Amino acid sequence: MMARDSAATRARILDAAIDEFTAYGLAGARIDRIAETAGANKRSIYVYFENKELLFNAALHRVLSDLTAAVPLTEDDLPGFAGRMFDYTLAHPQAVRMNMWRKLERPAAGPNEKDLYATKINAMSAGHSSSASGLPPTDLIVLIFGLAASWMISPDDLLSADGSDPTSPDRIAVHRAALVEAARRICAPERLPNN
Amino acid sequence: MMARDSAATRARILDAAIDEFTAYGLAGARIDRIAETAGANKRSIYVYFENKELLFNAALHRVLSDLTAAVPLTEDDLPGFAGRMFDYTLAHPQAVRMNMWRKLERPAAGPNEKDLYATKINAMSAGHSSSASGLPPTDLIVLIFGLAASWMISPDDLLSADGSDPTSPDRIAVHRAALVEAARRICAPERLPNN
């Protein structure tokens, strides 16, 4: 059993690691800085997490598990999911950044979510409301993810090209509404041509 | 005027830098490796590009200018643009990765595209076919970018959860069709409720 002090130290190290990896990624992160932020010594970091790569894995796991718990994939309400995902990632930029660092530096890291996605895709294939869209379930989820992330991955030059301030709450509310409406259109039952 | 040999050396350095930054990003890149790949000495890299940050800027500028030239933003055909952007980024993963590295490590770098986007947004605001969608022009472009990028930013666990191979040409063709169809639905004239 881990003593209370040890558990508290480990938690402080993990919090500091999330901040450090979010800002600098795996290659750019410095164990020295993590130790300093956590008020721990470097040796304790290696005792609890072994090496920088495994500390990155632990940080990624925490951030993505928090995301999945906070924004469950509601396969019967994908437009609502898109909006909630947008809200969460706007409030928690570390989720977006850690995901990008993973894609770039350590694609095999992170929680195993294959079973979770397979369950959702099976549910959607079985005569679910979203199947009326006529799009394959996997692609539908992929496209909804893309819509929810589009604001965060777009270049600053585009977001401010119309003269608005992309950080203002009013502007963000306009984008959220456009995003949810776009998701609704993608999920809507297929119209026949000329109908 | 730059002698022919100098121009060739500079070009080899830039090509090697694009490969290195695409793989490792700004913090992770090593000037030693770039020099070795380019068959140039380290000193010549600093002569031509000054420092690692400016070499990154030059590499990003080349990759994004190539992208913009190869896939012009056709504001009167956004579904076609989404498909062409998907094709290009699939064939040129360095465009996607360099864009992510920029977002994470050096957001102010890259070609200034504000005027380009402002021109497109003005054209779309002026009674253009896409304005029938009822969505603000900026948001429409942002969402189309998100759709085009969604396959590349989705976790591997999702792409393969239905048992298919996400690298097979047939699977990719299915996604491309879904993506273009989704863009078409987003751009389509608004339907009134109960219509």
CSV table of C-alpha atoms in Angstrom, one decimal:
chain,number,residue,atom,x,y,z
A,1,MET,CA,0.0,0.0,0.0
A,2,MET,CA,1.3,3.4,-1.0
A,3,ALA,CA,1.7,5.8,2.0
A,4,ARG,CA,-0.4,9.0,1.8
A,5,ASP,CA,2.7,11.1,1.2
A,6,SER,CA,3.8,9.0,-1.7
A,7,ALA,CA,0.4,9.1,-3.3
A,8,ALA,CA,0.3,12.9,-3.0
A,9,THR,CA,3.8,13.2,-4.5
A,10,ARG,CA,2.8,10.9,-7.4
A,11,ALA,CA,-0.3,13.0,-8.1
A,12,ARG,CA,1.6,16.3,-8.0
A,13,ILE,CA,4.2,14.8,-10.5
A,14,LEU,CA,1.4,13.7,-12.8
A,15,ASP,CA,-0.3,17.1,-12.8
A,16,ALA,CA,3.0,18.8,-13.5
A,17,ALA,CA,3.8,16.3,-16.3
A,18,ILE,CA,0.4,17.1,-17.9
A,19,ASP,CA,1.2,20.8,-18.0
A,20,GLU,CA,4.7,20.2,-19.3
A,21,PHE,CA,3.8,17.7,-22.0
A,22,THR,CA,0.8,19.9,-23.1
A,23,ALA,CA,3.1,22.9,-23.6
A,24,TYR,CA,6.2,21.1,-25.0
A,25,GLY,CA,5.3,17.6,-26.2
A,26,LEU,CA,7.4,14.5,-25.5
A,27,ALA,CA,10.7,15.6,-27.1
A,28,GLY,CA,10.5,19.2,-25.8
A,29,ALA,CA,9.5,18.3,-22.2
A,30,ARG,CA,12.1,18.6,-19.5
A,31,ILE,CA,12.1,16.3,-16.4
A,32,ASP,CA,13.9,19.1,-14.5
A,33,ARG,CA,11.0,21.5,-15.0
A,34,ILE,CA,8.4,18.8,-14.1
A,35,ALA,CA,10.3,18.1,-10.8
A,36,GLU,CA,10.5,21.8,-10.0
A,37,THR,CA,6.8,22.4,-10.7
A,38,ALA,CA,5.8,19.4,-8.7
A,39,GLY,CA,8.1,20.3,-5.8
A,40,ALA,CA,9.6,16.8,-6.1
A,41,ASN,CA,13.1,15.5,-6.8
A,42,LYS,CA,14.0,14.0,-10.2
A,43,ARG,CA,14.7,10.6,-8.6
A,44,SER,CA,11.1,10.2,-7.4
A,45,ILE,CA,9.8,10.8,-10.9
A,46,TYR,CA,11.9,7.8,-12.1
A,47,VAL,CA,10.8,5.8,-9.1
A,48,TYR,CA,7.1,6.3,-9.9
A,49,PHE,CA,7.1,6.5,-13.7
A,50,GLU,CA,10.4,4.8,-14.8
A,51,ASN,CA,11.2,7.1,-17.8
A,52,LYS,CA,10.0,10.1,-19.8
A,53,GLU,CA,8.1,8.0,-22.3
A,54,LEU,CA,6.1,6.2,-19.6
A,55,LEU,CA,5.4,9.5,-17.9
A,56,PHE,CA,4.0,10.8,-21.2
A,57,ASN,CA,1.8,7.7,-21.5
A,58,ALA,CA,0.4,8.2,-18.0
A,59,ALA,CA,-0.3,11.9,-18.7
A,60,LEU,CA,-2.0,11.1,-22.0
A,61,HIS,CA,-4.1,8.4,-20.3
A,62,ARG,CA,-5.3,10.7,-17.6
A,63,VAL,CA,-6.2,13.6,-20.1
A,64,LEU,CA,-8.0,11.3,-22.5
A,65,SER,CA,-9.8,9.3,-19.8
A,66,ASP,CA,-11.1,12.5,-18.3
A,67,LEU,CA,-12.3,13.6,-21.8
A,68,THR,CA,-14.1,10.3,-22.5
A,69,ALA,CA,-15.7,10.4,-19.0
A,70,ALA,CA,-16.8,14.0,-19.4
A,71,VAL,CA,-18.1,13.8,-23.0
A,72,PRO,CA,-19.5,10.3,-23.6
A,73,LEU,CA,-20.0,9.4,-27.3
A,74,THR,CA,-23.8,9.6,-27.5
A,75,GLU,CA,-24.3,7.7,-30.8
A,76,ASP,CA,-28.0,8.5,-30.7
A,77,ASP,CA,-27.3,12.3,-30.5
A,78,LEU,CA,-24.2,13.1,-32.5
A,79,PRO,CA,-25.0,16.8,-33.1
A,80,GLY,CA,-25.3,17.2,-29.3
A,81,PHE,CA,-22.1,15.2,-28.8
A,82,ALA,CA,-20.3,17.5,-31.3
A,83,GLY,CA,-21.4,20.6,-29.3
A,84,ARG,CA,-20.4,19.1,-26.0
A,85,MET,CA,-17.0,18.0,-27.4
A,86,PHE,CA,-16.4,21.5,-28.7
A,87,ASP,CA,-17.3,23.0,-25.2
A,88,TYR,CA,-15.0,20.6,-23.4
A,89,THR,CA,-12.0,21.0,-25.7
A,90,LEU,CA,-12.3,24.8,-25.6
A,91,ALA,CA,-12.3,24.7,-21.8
A,92,HIS,CA,-9.6,22.0,-21.7
A,93,PRO,CA,-7.0,22.8,-24.4
A,94,GLN,CA,-4.7,20.2,-23.0
A,95,ALA,CA,-7.1,17.5,-24.4
A,96,VAL,CA,-6.6,18.8,-28.0
A,97,ARG,CA,-2.8,19.4,-27.6
A,98,MET,CA,-2.1,16.1,-25.9
A,99,ASN,CA,-4.0,14.4,-28.7
A,100,MET,CA,-1.9,16.2,-31.4
A,101,TRP,CA,1.3,15.3,-29.6
A,102,ARG,CA,0.3,11.7,-29.5
A,103,LYS,CA,-0.5,11.7,-33.2
A,104,LEU,CA,2.9,13.2,-33.9
A,105,GLU,CA,5.2,11.6,-31.4
A,106,ARG,CA,3.7,8.5,-29.9
A,107,PRO,CA,0.7,7.2,-32.0
A,108,ALA,CA,0.4,3.9,-30.1
A,109,ALA,CA,0.1,5.5,-26.7
A,110,GLY,CA,-3.2,6.3,-24.9
A,111,PRO,CA,-6.1,4.3,-23.5
A,112,ASN,CA,-7.2,1.3,-25.7
A,113,GLU,CA,-10.6,2.5,-27.1
A,114,LYS,CA,-11.1,-0.1,-29.8
A,115,ASP,CA,-13.8,-2.0,-27.9
A,116,LEU,CA,-15.6,1.3,-26.9
A,117,TYR,CA,-15.7,2.3,-30.6
A,118,ALA,CA,-16.7,-1.1,-31.8
A,119,THR,CA,-19.6,-1.2,-29.4
A,120,LYS,CA,-20.8,2.2,-30.7
A,121,ILE,CA,-20.4,1.2,-34.3
A,122,ASN,CA,-22.3,-2.0,-33.8
A,123,ALA,CA,-25.2,-0.1,-32.1
A,124,MET,CA,-25.3,2.4,-35.0
A,125,SER,CA,-25.3,-0.4,-37.6
A,126,ALA,CA,-28.3,-2.1,-36.0
A,127,GLY,CA,-31.2,0.0,-37.3
A,128,HIS,CA,-30.3,3.0,-35.1
A,129,SER,CA,-31.6,6.5,-35.9
A,130,SER,CA,-28.2,7.7,-37.2
A,131,SER,CA,-28.2,4.9,-39.8
A,132,ALA,CA,-30.8,6.9,-41.7
A,133,SER,CA,-28.0,9.2,-42.7
A,134,GLY,CA,-26.9,6.6,-45.2
A,135,LEU,CA,-23.3,7.2,-44.2
A,136,PRO,CA,-21.2,4.3,-42.7
A,137,PRO,CA,-21.2,4.5,-38.9
A,138,THR,CA,-17.4,4.7,-38.6
A,139,ASP,CA,-17.2,7.5,-41.1
A,140,LEU,CA,-20.0,9.4,-39.5
A,141,ILE,CA,-18.2,9.3,-36.1
A,142,VAL,CA,-14.9,10.3,-37.8
A,143,LEU,CA,-16.6,13.3,-39.6
A,144,ILE,CA,-18.3,14.4,-36.3
A,145,PHE,CA,-14.9,14.4,-34.6
A,146,GLY,CA,-13.5,16.5,-37.5
A,147,LEU,CA,-16.4,19.0,-37.1
A,148,ALA,CA,-15.9,19.3,-33.4
A,149,ALA,CA,-12.1,19.9,-33.8
A,150,SER,CA,-12.3,22.1,-36.8
A,151,TRP,CA,-12.1,25.4,-34.8
A,152,MET,CA,-9.0,24.3,-32.9
A,153,ILE,CA,-7.1,23.0,-36.0
A,154,SER,CA,-7.9,26.0,-38.3
A,155,PRO,CA,-5.1,28.5,-38.9
A,156,ASP,CA,-5.5,31.8,-36.9
A,157,ASP,CA,-5.4,33.7,-40.2
A,158,LEU,CA,-8.7,32.0,-41.2
A,159,LEU,CA,-10.5,32.4,-37.8
A,160,SER,CA,-9.8,36.2,-37.8
A,161,ALA,CA,-10.1,36.9,-41.6
A,162,ASP,CA,-13.6,38.3,-41.3
A,163,GLY,CA,-12.4,40.9,-38.8
A,164,SER,CA,-14.0,39.2,-35.7
A,165,ASP,CA,-12.1,38.2,-32.6
A,166,PRO,CA,-12.0,34.4,-32.5
A,167,THR,CA,-11.7,34.4,-28.7
A,168,SER,CA,-14.8,36.4,-27.9
A,169,PRO,CA,-17.7,34.5,-26.3
A,170,ASP,CA,-20.2,35.8,-28.8
A,171,ARG,CA,-18.1,34.7,-31.8
A,172,ILE,CA,-17.6,31.2,-30.2
A,173,ALA,CA,-21.3,30.9,-29.6
A,174,VAL,CA,-21.9,31.6,-33.4
A,175,HIS,CA,-19.4,28.9,-34.3
A,176,ARG,CA,-20.9,26.4,-31.9
A,177,ALA,CA,-24.4,26.9,-33.4
A,178,ALA,CA,-22.9,26.5,-36.9
A,179,LEU,CA,-21.1,23.3,-35.9
A,180,VAL,CA,-24.2,21.7,-34.3
A,181,GLU,CA,-26.3,22.6,-37.3
A,182,ALA,CA,-23.7,21.1,-39.7
A,183,ALA,CA,-23.6,17.9,-37.6
A,184,ARG,CA,-27.4,17.8,-37.7
A,185,ARG,CA,-27.4,18.1,-41.5
A,186,ILE,CA,-24.8,15.3,-41.9
A,187,CYS,CA,-26.9,12.9,-39.6
A,188,ALA,CA,-30.2,13.8,-41.2
A,189,PRO,CA,-32.1,11.1,-43.2
A,190,GLU,CA,-30.9,11.0,-46.8
A,191,ARG,CA,-33.0,12.9,-49.3
A,192,LEU,CA,-33.6,11.4,-52.7
A,193,PRO,CA,-32.4,13.5,-55.6
A,194,ASN,CA,-35.0,16.0,-56.9
A,195,ASN,CA,-36.9,15.6,-53.7
B,1,MET,CA,23.4,36.4,-57.5
B,2,MET,CA,23.7,33.0,-55.8
B,3,ALA,CA,26.1,30.7,-57.6
B,4,ARG,CA,24.5,27.5,-59.0
B,5,ASP,CA,26.2,25.3,-56.4
B,6,SER,CA,25.0,27.5,-53.5
B,7,ALA,CA,21.4,27.4,-54.8
B,8,ALA,CA,21.6,23.6,-55.0
B,9,THR,CA,23.0,23.3,-51.5
B,10,ARG,CA,20.3,25.5,-50.1
B,11,ALA,CA,17.6,23.5,-51.9
B,12,ARG,CA,19.1,20.2,-50.5
B,13,ILE,CA,19.1,21.7,-47.0
B,14,LEU,CA,15.5,22.8,-47.3
B,15,ASP,CA,14.4,19.3,-48.5
B,16,ALA,CA,16.2,17.6,-45.7
B,17,ALA,CA,14.8,20.1,-43.2
B,18,ILE,CA,11.2,19.4,-44.3
B,19,ASP,CA,11.8,15.6,-43.7
B,20,GLU,CA,13.4,16.3,-40.3
B,21,PHE,CA,10.8,18.7,-39.0
B,22,THR,CA,7.9,16.6,-40.4
B,23,ALA,CA,9.2,13.6,-38.4
B,24,TYR,CA,10.4,15.3,-35.2
B,25,GLY,CA,9.0,18.9,-35.0
B,26,LEU,CA,10.9,22.0,-34.0
B,27,ALA,CA,12.1,20.9,-30.6
B,28,GLY,CA,12.9,17.4,-31.6
B,29,ALA,CA,14.7,18.2,-34.9
B,30,ARG,CA,18.5,17.9,-35.0
B,31,ILE,CA,20.6,20.2,-37.2
B,32,ASP,CA,23.3,17.5,-37.3
B,33,ARG,CA,20.8,15.1,-39.0
B,34,ILE,CA,19.7,17.7,-41.4
B,35,ALA,CA,23.3,18.4,-42.4
B,36,GLU,CA,24.0,14.7,-42.9
B,37,THR,CA,20.8,14.1,-45.0
B,38,ALA,CA,21.6,17.1,-47.1
B,39,GLY,CA,25.2,16.2,-47.5
B,40,ALA,CA,26.1,19.7,-46.3
B,41,ASN,CA,28.0,21.0,-43.4
B,42,LYS,CA,26.3,22.6,-40.3
B,43,ARG,CA,27.9,25.9,-40.9
B,44,SER,CA,26.3,26.3,-44.4
B,45,ILE,CA,22.9,25.7,-42.7
B,46,TYR,CA,23.4,28.7,-40.4
B,47,VAL,CA,24.8,30.7,-43.4
B,48,TYR,CA,21.6,30.2,-45.4
B,49,PHE,CA,19.0,30.0,-42.7
B,50,GLU,CA,20.5,31.7,-39.6
B,51,ASN,CA,19.0,29.4,-36.9
B,52,LYS,CA,16.7,26.4,-36.3
B,53,GLU,CA,13.6,28.5,-35.9
B,54,LEU,CA,14.0,30.3,-39.2
B,55,LEU,CA,14.8,27.0,-40.9
B,56,PHE,CA,11.5,25.7,-39.5
B,57,ASN,CA,9.7,28.8,-40.9
B,58,ALA,CA,11.2,28.2,-44.3
B,59,ALA,CA,10.2,24.5,-44.3
B,60,LEU,CA,6.7,25.3,-43.2
B,61,HIS,CA,6.4,28.1,-45.8
B,62,ARG,CA,7.4,25.7,-48.6
B,63,VAL,CA,5.0,22.9,-47.5
B,64,LEU,CA,2.0,25.2,-47.0
B,65,SER,CA,2.6,27.2,-50.2
B,66,ASP,CA,2.8,23.9,-52.1
B,67,LEU,CA,-0.5,22.9,-50.5
B,68,THR,CA,-2.3,26.1,-51.3
B,69,ALA,CA,-1.0,26.0,-54.9
B,70,ALA,CA,-2.0,22.4,-55.4
B,71,VAL,CA,-5.5,22.7,-53.8
B,72,PRO,CA,-6.9,26.1,-54.3
B,73,LEU,CA,-9.9,27.0,-52.0
B,74,THR,CA,-12.7,26.8,-54.5
B,75,GLU,CA,-15.4,28.7,-52.6
B,76,ASP,CA,-18.0,27.9,-55.2
B,77,ASP,CA,-17.3,24.1,-54.9
B,78,LEU,CA,-16.5,23.3,-51.2
B,79,PRO,CA,-17.5,19.6,-51.4
B,80,GLY,CA,-15.0,19.2,-54.3
B,81,PHE,CA,-12.4,21.2,-52.4
B,82,ALA,CA,-12.9,18.9,-49.4
B,83,GLY,CA,-12.3,15.8,-51.6
B,84,ARG,CA,-9.2,17.3,-53.2
B,85,MET,CA,-7.8,18.4,-49.9
B,86,PHE,CA,-8.3,14.9,-48.5
B,87,ASP,CA,-6.5,13.4,-51.6
B,88,TYR,CA,-3.6,15.8,-51.3
B,89,THR,CA,-3.0,15.4,-47.6
B,90,LEU,CA,-3.2,11.7,-47.8
B,91,ALA,CA,-0.5,11.7,-50.5
B,92,HIS,CA,1.5,14.4,-48.7
B,93,PRO,CA,1.4,13.6,-45.0
B,94,GLN,CA,4.1,16.3,-44.3
B,95,ALA,CA,1.4,19.0,-45.0
B,96,VAL,CA,-0.8,17.6,-42.1
B,97,ARG,CA,2.1,17.0,-39.7
B,98,MET,CA,3.8,20.4,-40.4
B,99,ASN,CA,0.5,22.1,-39.8
B,100,MET,CA,0.1,20.3,-36.4
B,101,TRP,CA,3.7,21.1,-35.4
B,102,ARG,CA,3.0,24.8,-36.2
B,103,LYS,CA,-0.1,24.8,-34.1
B,104,LEU,CA,1.7,23.3,-31.2
B,105,GLU,CA,5.2,24.9,-31.4
B,106,ARG,CA,5.1,28.0,-33.5
B,107,PRO,CA,1.6,29.3,-34.2
B,108,ALA,CA,2.7,32.6,-35.7
B,109,ALA,CA,4.9,31.0,-38.4
B,110,GLY,CA,3.8,30.2,-41.9
B,111,PRO,CA,2.7,32.2,-44.9
B,112,ASN,CA,0.3,35.1,-44.2
B,113,GLU,CA,-3.0,33.9,-45.6
B,114,LYS,CA,-5.3,36.5,-44.0
B,115,ASP,CA,-5.9,38.4,-47.3
B,116,LEU,CA,-6.5,35.2,-49.2
B,117,TYR,CA,-9.2,34.1,-46.7
B,118,ALA,CA,-10.7,37.6,-46.5
B,119,THR,CA,-11.1,37.6,-50.3
B,120,LYS,CA,-12.8,34.2,-50.2
B,121,ILE,CA,-15.1,35.2,-47.3
B,122,ASN,CA,-16.1,38.4,-49.1
B,123,ALA,CA,-16.9,36.5,-52.3
B,124,MET,CA,-19.0,34.1,-50.3
B,125,SER,CA,-20.9,36.8,-48.5
B,126,ALA,CA,-21.9,38.5,-51.7
B,127,GLY,CA,-24.9,36.4,-52.8
B,128,HIS,CA,-22.7,33.4,-53.7
B,129,SER,CA,-24.2,29.9,-54.1
B,130,SER,CA,-22.7,28.8,-50.7
B,131,SER,CA,-24.5,31.6,-48.9
B,132,ALA,CA,-27.7,29.5,-49.4
B,133,SER,CA,-26.4,27.2,-46.7
B,134,GLY,CA,-27.4,29.8,-44.1
B,135,LEU,CA,-24.1,29.3,-42.3
B,136,PRO,CA,-21.5,32.1,-41.9
B,137,PRO,CA,-18.9,31.9,-44.6
B,138,THR,CA,-15.9,31.7,-42.2
B,139,ASP,CA,-17.6,28.9,-40.2
B,140,LEU,CA,-18.4,27.1,-43.4
B,141,ILE,CA,-14.8,27.1,-44.5
B,142,VAL,CA,-13.6,26.1,-41.0
B,143,LEU,CA,-16.1,23.1,-40.9
B,144,ILE,CA,-15.0,22.0,-44.4
B,145,PHE,CA,-11.4,22.0,-43.2
B,146,GLY,CA,-12.4,19.9,-40.3
B,147,LEU,CA,-14.2,17.4,-42.5
B,148,ALA,CA,-11.2,17.1,-44.8
B,149,ALA,CA,-8.8,16.6,-41.9
B,150,SER,CA,-11.0,14.3,-39.8
B,151,TRP,CA,-9.5,11.0,-41.1
B,152,MET,CA,-6.0,12.2,-40.3
B,153,ILE,CA,-6.8,13.4,-36.8
B,154,SER,CA,-8.9,10.5,-35.7
B,155,PRO,CA,-7.4,7.9,-33.3
B,156,ASP,CA,-6.2,4.7,-35.0
B,157,ASP,CA,-8.5,2.8,-32.6
B,158,LEU,CA,-11.6,4.4,-34.2
B,159,LEU,CA,-10.4,4.0,-37.8
B,160,SER,CA,-10.0,0.2,-37.4
B,161,ALA,CA,-12.8,-0.5,-34.9
B,162,ASP,CA,-15.1,-1.9,-37.6
B,163,GLY,CA,-12.5,-4.5,-38.5
B,164,SER,CA,-11.5,-2.8,-41.8
B,165,ASP,CA,-7.9,-1.8,-42.8
B,166,PRO,CA,-7.8,2.0,-42.7
B,167,THR,CA,-4.9,2.0,-45.2
B,168,SER,CA,-6.6,0.0,-47.9
B,169,PRO,CA,-7.5,2.0,-51.1
B,170,ASP,CA,-11.0,0.6,-51.0
B,171,ARG,CA,-11.6,1.8,-47.5
B,172,ILE,CA,-10.1,5.2,-48.2
B,173,ALA,CA,-12.4,5.5,-51.3
B,174,VAL,CA,-15.4,4.8,-49.0
B,175,HIS,CA,-14.3,7.5,-46.6
B,176,ARG,CA,-13.7,10.0,-49.4
B,177,ALA,CA,-17.2,9.5,-50.7
B,178,ALA,CA,-18.7,10.0,-47.2
B,179,LEU,CA,-16.7,13.1,-46.7
B,180,VAL,CA,-17.7,14.7,-50.0
B,181,GLU,CA,-21.3,13.8,-49.3
B,182,ALA,CA,-21.1,15.3,-45.8
B,183,ALA,CA,-19.7,18.5,-47.2
B,184,ARG,CA,-22.5,18.6,-49.8
B,185,ARG,CA,-25.1,18.4,-47.1
B,186,ILE,CA,-23.5,21.1,-45.1
B,187,CYS,CA,-23.4,23.5,-48.1
B,188,ALA,CA,-26.9,22.6,-49.3
B,189,PRO,CA,-29.6,25.3,-49.2
B,190,GLU,CA,-31.3,25.4,-45.8
B,191,ARG,CA,-34.6,23.4,-45.6
B,192,LEU,CA,-37.4,25.0,-43.6
B,193,PRO,CA,-38.6,22.8,-40.7
B,194,ASN,CA,-41.3,20.4,-41.6
B,195,ASN,CA,-40.5,20.8,-45.3
